[in-house]
PDB file of C-alpha atoms and ligand atoms in Angstrom:
ATOM      1  CA  UNK A 283     110.335  82.613 116.746  1.00  0.00           C
ATOM      2  CA  UNK A 284     108.861  82.685 113.237  1.00  0.00           C
ATOM      3  CA  UNK A 285     107.353  79.360 111.639  1.00  0.00           C
ATOM      4  CA  UNK A 286     109.077  77.996 108.709  1.00  0.00           C
ATOM      5  CA  UNK A 287     105.877  78.697 106.674  1.00  0.00           C
ATOM      6  CA  UNK A 288     105.681  82.406 108.037  1.00  0.00           C
ATOM      7  CA  UNK A 289     109.238  82.862 107.302  1.00  0.00           C
ATOM      8  CA  UNK A 290     108.991  81.616 103.611  1.00  0.00           C
ATOM      9  CA  UNK A 291     105.811  83.939 103.223  1.00  0.00           C
ATOM     10  CA  UNK A 292     107.806  86.962 104.423  1.00  0.00           C
ATOM     11  CA  UNK A 293     110.799  86.215 102.305  1.00  0.00           C
ATOM     12  CA  UNK A 294     108.464  85.928  99.336  1.00  0.00           C
ATOM     13  CA  UNK A 295     107.154  89.224 100.332  1.00  0.00           C
ATOM     14  CA  UNK A 296     110.474  90.887 100.377  1.00  0.00           C
ATOM     15  CA  UNK A 297     110.814  89.731  96.583  1.00  0.00           C
ATOM     16  CA  UNK A 298     107.552  91.369  95.686  1.00  0.00           C
ATOM     17  CA  UNK A 299     108.585  94.593  97.390  1.00  0.00           C
ATOM     18  CA  UNK A 300     111.898  94.401  95.679  1.00  0.00           C
ATOM     19  CA  UNK A 301     109.918  93.882  92.240  1.00  0.00           C
ATOM     20  CA  UNK A 302     107.703  96.647  92.960  1.00  0.00           C
ATOM     21  CA  UNK A 303     110.734  98.783  93.471  1.00  0.00           C
ATOM     22  CA  UNK A 304     112.027  97.723  90.019  1.00  0.00           C
ATOM     23  CA  UNK A 305     108.706  98.150  88.413  1.00  0.00           C
ATOM     24  CA  UNK A 306     108.393 101.539  89.666  1.00  0.00           C
ATOM     25  CA  UNK A 307     111.999 102.473  88.424  1.00  0.00           C
ATOM     26  CA  UNK A 308     111.284 101.135  84.937  1.00  0.00           C
ATOM     27  CA  UNK A 309     108.190 103.443  84.986  1.00  0.00           C
ATOM     28  CA  UNK A 310     110.330 106.531  86.230  1.00  0.00           C
ATOM     29  CA  UNK A 311     112.686 105.742  83.277  1.00  0.00           C
ATOM     30  CA  UNK A 312     109.775 105.523  80.724  1.00  0.00           C
ATOM     31  CA  UNK A 313     108.406 108.754  81.831  1.00  0.00           C
ATOM     32  CA  UNK A 314     111.576 110.632  82.251  1.00  0.00           C
ATOM     33  CA  UNK A 315     112.353 109.341  78.413  1.00  0.00           C
ATOM     34  CA  UNK A 316     109.117 111.088  77.555  1.00  0.00           C
ATOM     35  CA  UNK A 317     109.873 114.542  79.289  1.00  0.00           C
ATOM     36  CA  UNK A 318     107.355 113.740  81.994  1.00  0.00           C
ATOM     37  CA  UNK A 319     109.475 115.274  84.793  1.00  0.00           C
ATOM     38  CA  UNK A 320     106.785 115.338  87.488  1.00  0.00           C
ATOM     39  CA  UNK A 321     105.573 111.736  86.593  1.00  0.00           C
ATOM     40  CA  UNK A 322     109.090 110.451  86.574  1.00  0.00           C
ATOM     41  CA  UNK A 323     109.889 112.219  89.949  1.00  0.00           C
ATOM     42  CA  UNK A 324     106.657 110.474  91.441  1.00  0.00           C
ATOM     43  CA  UNK A 325     107.794 106.966  90.125  1.00  0.00           C
ATOM     44  CA  UNK A 326     111.292 107.558  91.576  1.00  0.00           C
ATOM     45  CA  UNK A 327     109.717 108.216  95.038  1.00  0.00           C
ATOM     46  CA  UNK A 328     107.431 105.258  94.570  1.00  0.00           C
ATOM     47  CA  UNK A 329     110.612 103.054  93.919  1.00  0.00           C
ATOM     48  CA  UNK A 330     112.534 104.195  96.929  1.00  0.00           C
ATOM     49  CA  UNK A 331     109.314 103.664  99.119  1.00  0.00           C
ATOM     50  CA  UNK A 332     109.076 100.195  97.898  1.00  0.00           C
ATOM     51  CA  UNK A 333     112.679  99.503  98.700  1.00  0.00           C
ATOM     52  CA  UNK A 334     111.803 100.879 102.280  1.00  0.00           C
ATOM     53  CA  UNK A 335     108.851  98.326 102.449  1.00  0.00           C
ATOM     54  CA  UNK A 336     111.420  95.667 101.412  1.00  0.00           C
ATOM     55  CA  UNK A 337     114.176  96.809 103.930  1.00  0.00           C
ATOM     56  CA  UNK A 338     111.699  96.985 106.742  1.00  0.00           C
ATOM     57  CA  UNK A 339     110.656  93.372 106.333  1.00  0.00           C
ATOM     58  CA  UNK A 340     114.014  92.253 105.839  1.00  0.00           C
ATOM     59  CA  UNK A 341     115.057  93.564 109.324  1.00  0.00           C
ATOM     60  CA  UNK A 342     112.095  92.078 110.811  1.00  0.00           C
ATOM     61  CA  UNK A 343     112.826  88.657 109.778  1.00  0.00           C
ATOM     62  CA  UNK A 344     116.368  88.837 110.990  1.00  0.00           C
ATOM     63  CA  UNK A 345     115.127  90.564 114.441  1.00  0.00           C
ATOM     64  CA  UNK A 346     113.184  87.676 114.828  1.00  0.00           C
ATOM     65  CA  UNK A 347     115.783  85.127 114.460  1.00  0.00           C
ATOM     66  CA  UNK A 348     114.878  84.082 110.971  1.00  0.00           C
ATOM     67  CA  UNK A 349     116.976  84.591 107.835  1.00  0.00           C
ATOM     68  CA  UNK A 350     115.947  87.322 105.347  1.00  0.00           C
ATOM     69  CA  UNK A 351     116.989  86.215 101.730  1.00  0.00           C
ATOM     70  CA  UNK A 352     118.134  88.137  98.618  1.00  0.00           C
ATOM     71  CA  UNK A 353     116.246  86.434  95.680  1.00  0.00           C
ATOM     72  CA  UNK A 354     116.595  86.913  92.104  1.00  0.00           C
ATOM     73  CA  UNK A 355     114.039  89.401  90.640  1.00  0.00           C
ATOM     74  CA  UNK A 356     112.121  89.200  87.555  1.00  0.00           C
ATOM     75  CA  UNK A 357     113.011  91.968  84.766  1.00  0.00           C
ATOM     76  CA  UNK A 358     110.260  94.488  84.722  1.00  0.00           C
ATOM     77  CA  UNK A 359     108.456  95.785  81.528  1.00  0.00           C
ATOM     78  CA  UNK A 360     110.265  98.919  79.767  1.00  0.00           C
ATOM     79  CA  UNK A 361     107.321 100.033  77.705  1.00  0.00           C
ATOM     80  CA  UNK A 362     104.023 101.225  79.331  1.00  0.00           C
ATOM     81  CA  UNK A 363     101.896 102.191  76.361  1.00  0.00           C
ATOM     82  CA  UNK A 364     100.577 105.504  77.644  1.00  0.00           C
ATOM     83  CA  UNK A 365     100.444 107.327  81.074  1.00  0.00           C
ATOM     84  CA  UNK A 366      96.776 106.113  81.608  1.00  0.00           C
ATOM     85  CA  UNK A 367      97.979 102.522  80.865  1.00  0.00           C
ATOM     86  CA  UNK A 368     100.942 102.810  83.102  1.00  0.00           C
ATOM     87  CA  UNK A 369      98.885 104.117  86.039  1.00  0.00           C
ATOM     88  CA  UNK A 370      96.337 101.308  85.388  1.00  0.00           C
ATOM     89  CA  UNK A 371      99.147  98.998  85.611  1.00  0.00           C
ATOM     90  CA  UNK A 372     100.423 100.660  88.998  1.00  0.00           C
ATOM     91  CA  UNK A 373      96.951 100.219  90.394  1.00  0.00           C
ATOM     92  CA  UNK A 374      96.558  96.714  89.468  1.00  0.00           C
ATOM     93  CA  UNK A 375      99.971  95.926  90.925  1.00  0.00           C
ATOM     94  CA  UNK A 376      99.033  97.534  94.285  1.00  0.00           C
ATOM     95  CA  UNK A 377      95.936  95.298  94.502  1.00  0.00           C
ATOM     96  CA  UNK A 378      97.931  92.419  93.953  1.00  0.00           C
ATOM     97  CA  UNK A 379     100.439  93.403  96.563  1.00  0.00           C
ATOM     98  CA  UNK A 380      97.393  94.066  99.280  1.00  0.00           C
ATOM     99  CA  UNK A 381      96.015  90.519  98.435  1.00  0.00           C
ATOM    100  CA  UNK A 382      99.629  89.240  99.120  1.00  0.00           C
ATOM    101  CA  UNK A 383      99.742  91.227 102.476  1.00  0.00           C
ATOM    102  CA  UNK A 384      96.256  89.978 103.419  1.00  0.00           C
ATOM    103  CA  UNK A 385      97.726  86.320 102.738  1.00  0.00           C
ATOM    104  CA  UNK A 386     100.527  87.092 105.173  1.00  0.00           C
ATOM    105  CA  UNK A 387      98.015  88.311 107.872  1.00  0.00           C
ATOM    106  CA  UNK A 388      96.164  85.208 107.276  1.00  0.00           C
ATOM    107  CA  UNK A 389      99.222  82.920 108.027  1.00  0.00           C
ATOM    108  CA  UNK A 390      99.892  84.903 110.974  1.00  0.00           C
ATOM    109  CA  UNK A 391      96.528  84.443 112.673  1.00  0.00           C
ATOM    110  CA  UNK A 392      96.602  80.625 111.916  1.00  0.00           C
ATOM    111  CA  UNK A 393     100.219  80.587 113.395  1.00  0.00           C
ATOM    112  CA  UNK A 394      99.006  82.475 116.324  1.00  0.00           C
ATOM    113  CA  UNK A 395     102.108  84.789 115.469  1.00  0.00           C
ATOM    114  CA  UNK A 396     100.724  88.022 117.158  1.00  0.00           C
ATOM    115  CA  UNK A 397     104.133  89.797 116.782  1.00  0.00           C
ATOM    116  CA  UNK A 398     103.974  89.486 113.118  1.00  0.00           C
ATOM    117  CA  UNK A 399     100.360  89.962 112.973  1.00  0.00           C
ATOM    118  CA  UNK A 400     101.084  93.352 114.680  1.00  0.00           C
ATOM    119  CA  UNK A 401     103.975  94.029 112.449  1.00  0.00           C
ATOM    120  CA  UNK A 402     101.960  93.501 109.441  1.00  0.00           C
ATOM    121  CA  UNK A 403      99.315  96.144 110.149  1.00  0.00           C
ATOM    122  CA  UNK A 404     101.665  98.800 109.007  1.00  0.00           C
ATOM    123  CA  UNK A 405     101.702  97.200 105.618  1.00  0.00           C
ATOM    124  CA  UNK A 406      97.866  96.904 105.692  1.00  0.00           C
ATOM    125  CA  UNK A 407      97.454 100.760 106.421  1.00  0.00           C
ATOM    126  CA  UNK A 408     100.060 101.429 103.753  1.00  0.00           C
ATOM    127  CA  UNK A 409      98.316  99.380 101.072  1.00  0.00           C
ATOM    128  CA  UNK A 410      95.023 101.205 101.836  1.00  0.00           C
ATOM    129  CA  UNK A 411      96.700 104.430 101.216  1.00  0.00           C
ATOM    130  CA  UNK A 412      98.774 103.456  97.854  1.00  0.00           C
ATOM    131  CA  UNK A 413      95.606 101.921  96.545  1.00  0.00           C
ATOM    132  CA  UNK A 414      93.526 105.183  97.297  1.00  0.00           C
ATOM    133  CA  UNK A 415      96.230 107.423  95.861  1.00  0.00           C
ATOM    134  CA  UNK A 416      96.448 105.356  92.695  1.00  0.00           C
ATOM    135  CA  UNK A 417      92.893 105.600  92.480  1.00  0.00           C
ATOM    136  CA  UNK A 418      92.823 109.598  92.791  1.00  0.00           C
ATOM    137  CA  UNK A 419      95.457 109.749  90.261  1.00  0.00           C
ATOM    138  CA  UNK A 420      93.484 107.457  87.680  1.00  0.00           C
ATOM    139  CA  UNK A 421      90.300 109.787  88.249  1.00  0.00           C
ATOM    140  CA  UNK A 422      92.454 112.769  87.423  1.00  0.00           C
ATOM    141  CA  UNK A 423      93.886 111.227  84.226  1.00  0.00           C
ATOM    142  CA  UNK A 424      90.456 110.100  83.253  1.00  0.00           C
ATOM    143  CA  UNK A 425      89.142 113.796  83.697  1.00  0.00           C
ATOM    144  CA  UNK A 426      92.164 115.226  81.679  1.00  0.00           C
ATOM    145  CA  UNK A 427      91.425 112.922  78.638  1.00  0.00           C
ATOM    146  CA  UNK A 428      93.395 113.989  75.665  1.00  0.00           C
ATOM    147  CA  UNK A 429      93.909 117.612  76.882  1.00  0.00           C
ATOM    148  CA  UNK A 430      97.497 118.481  76.505  1.00  0.00           C
ATOM    149  CA  UNK A 431      97.332 121.358  78.673  1.00  0.00           C
ATOM    150  CA  UNK A 432      95.567 119.472  81.288  1.00  0.00           C
ATOM    151  CA  UNK A 433      98.252 116.846  80.921  1.00  0.00           C
ATOM    152  CA  UNK A 434     101.044 119.471  81.492  1.00  0.00           C
ATOM    153  CA  UNK A 435      99.229 120.743  84.791  1.00  0.00           C
ATOM    154  CA  UNK A 436      98.888 117.110  85.982  1.00  0.00           C
ATOM    155  CA  UNK A 437     102.647 116.541  85.363  1.00  0.00           C
ATOM    156  CA  UNK A 438     103.272 119.517  87.598  1.00  0.00           C
ATOM    157  CA  UNK A 439     100.668 118.594  90.197  1.00  0.00           C
ATOM    158  CA  UNK A 440     101.728 115.078  90.695  1.00  0.00           C
ATOM    159  CA  UNK A 441     105.170 116.552  92.142  1.00  0.00           C
ATOM    160  CA  UNK A 442     103.185 117.411  95.366  1.00  0.00           C
ATOM    161  CA  UNK A 443     102.312 113.880  95.727  1.00  0.00           C
ATOM    162  CA  UNK A 444     105.900 112.654  95.970  1.00  0.00           C
ATOM    163  CA  UNK A 445     105.997 112.304  99.693  1.00  0.00           C
ATOM    164  CA  UNK A 446     108.344 109.967 101.583  1.00  0.00           C
ATOM    165  CA  UNK A 447     106.544 107.739 103.989  1.00  0.00           C
ATOM    166  CA  UNK A 448     106.368 108.788 107.483  1.00  0.00           C
ATOM    167  CA  UNK A 449     107.313 105.442 108.861  1.00  0.00           C
ATOM    168  CA  UNK A 450     111.046 104.248 108.127  1.00  0.00           C
ATOM    169  CA  UNK A 451     112.649 101.211 108.438  1.00  0.00           C
ATOM    170  CA  UNK A 452     112.948 100.046 111.934  1.00  0.00           C
ATOM    171  CA  UNK A 453     110.610 102.666 113.209  1.00  0.00           C
TER     172      UNK A 453
HETATM  173 FE1  OFO B 718     105.062  97.992  99.074  1.00  0.00          FE
HETATM  174  O1  OFO B 718     103.566  99.340  98.759  1.00  0.00           O
HETATM  175 FE2  OFO B 718     103.331  99.367  97.113  1.00  0.00          FE
HETATM  176  O2  OFO B 718     103.451  97.665  96.333  1.00  0.00           O
END
């Protein structure tokens, strides 16, 4: 059985994952509006992944006898400045999400809730991957600088990064 505190913290994480999905959807739209096909495709993929993260946690809470809650979400920005600024925002957001997952792990240990601790390890691994991916993308953007040809290639390249996570909800 989940403690009240654990359940509340997991439900808060559901909100964070859902908001992440909205933020990346807004980024997809921004990029699409600028004709950046590869980047928008990547962001649509990220948005879907975040929804999957949200659903996985949603189902877990209900499976453990708790009640998963659908919360009101904050409206994401619709303007992201430049490609570099947008990916910096994405990176910062992922660092924030990692901190939030760490906090959940901390609560699970305090509660001696080893089932939830085990469940959360998937998120810990996922955050390592997402932060690393964002760092790699930012490095590439820094290399390109203002080179339009480089940007064109980057927009094409990023399509390869649009991968669906190997672990699906309930897996
Ligand atoms: Fe849910 O992993 Fe990104 O935020």
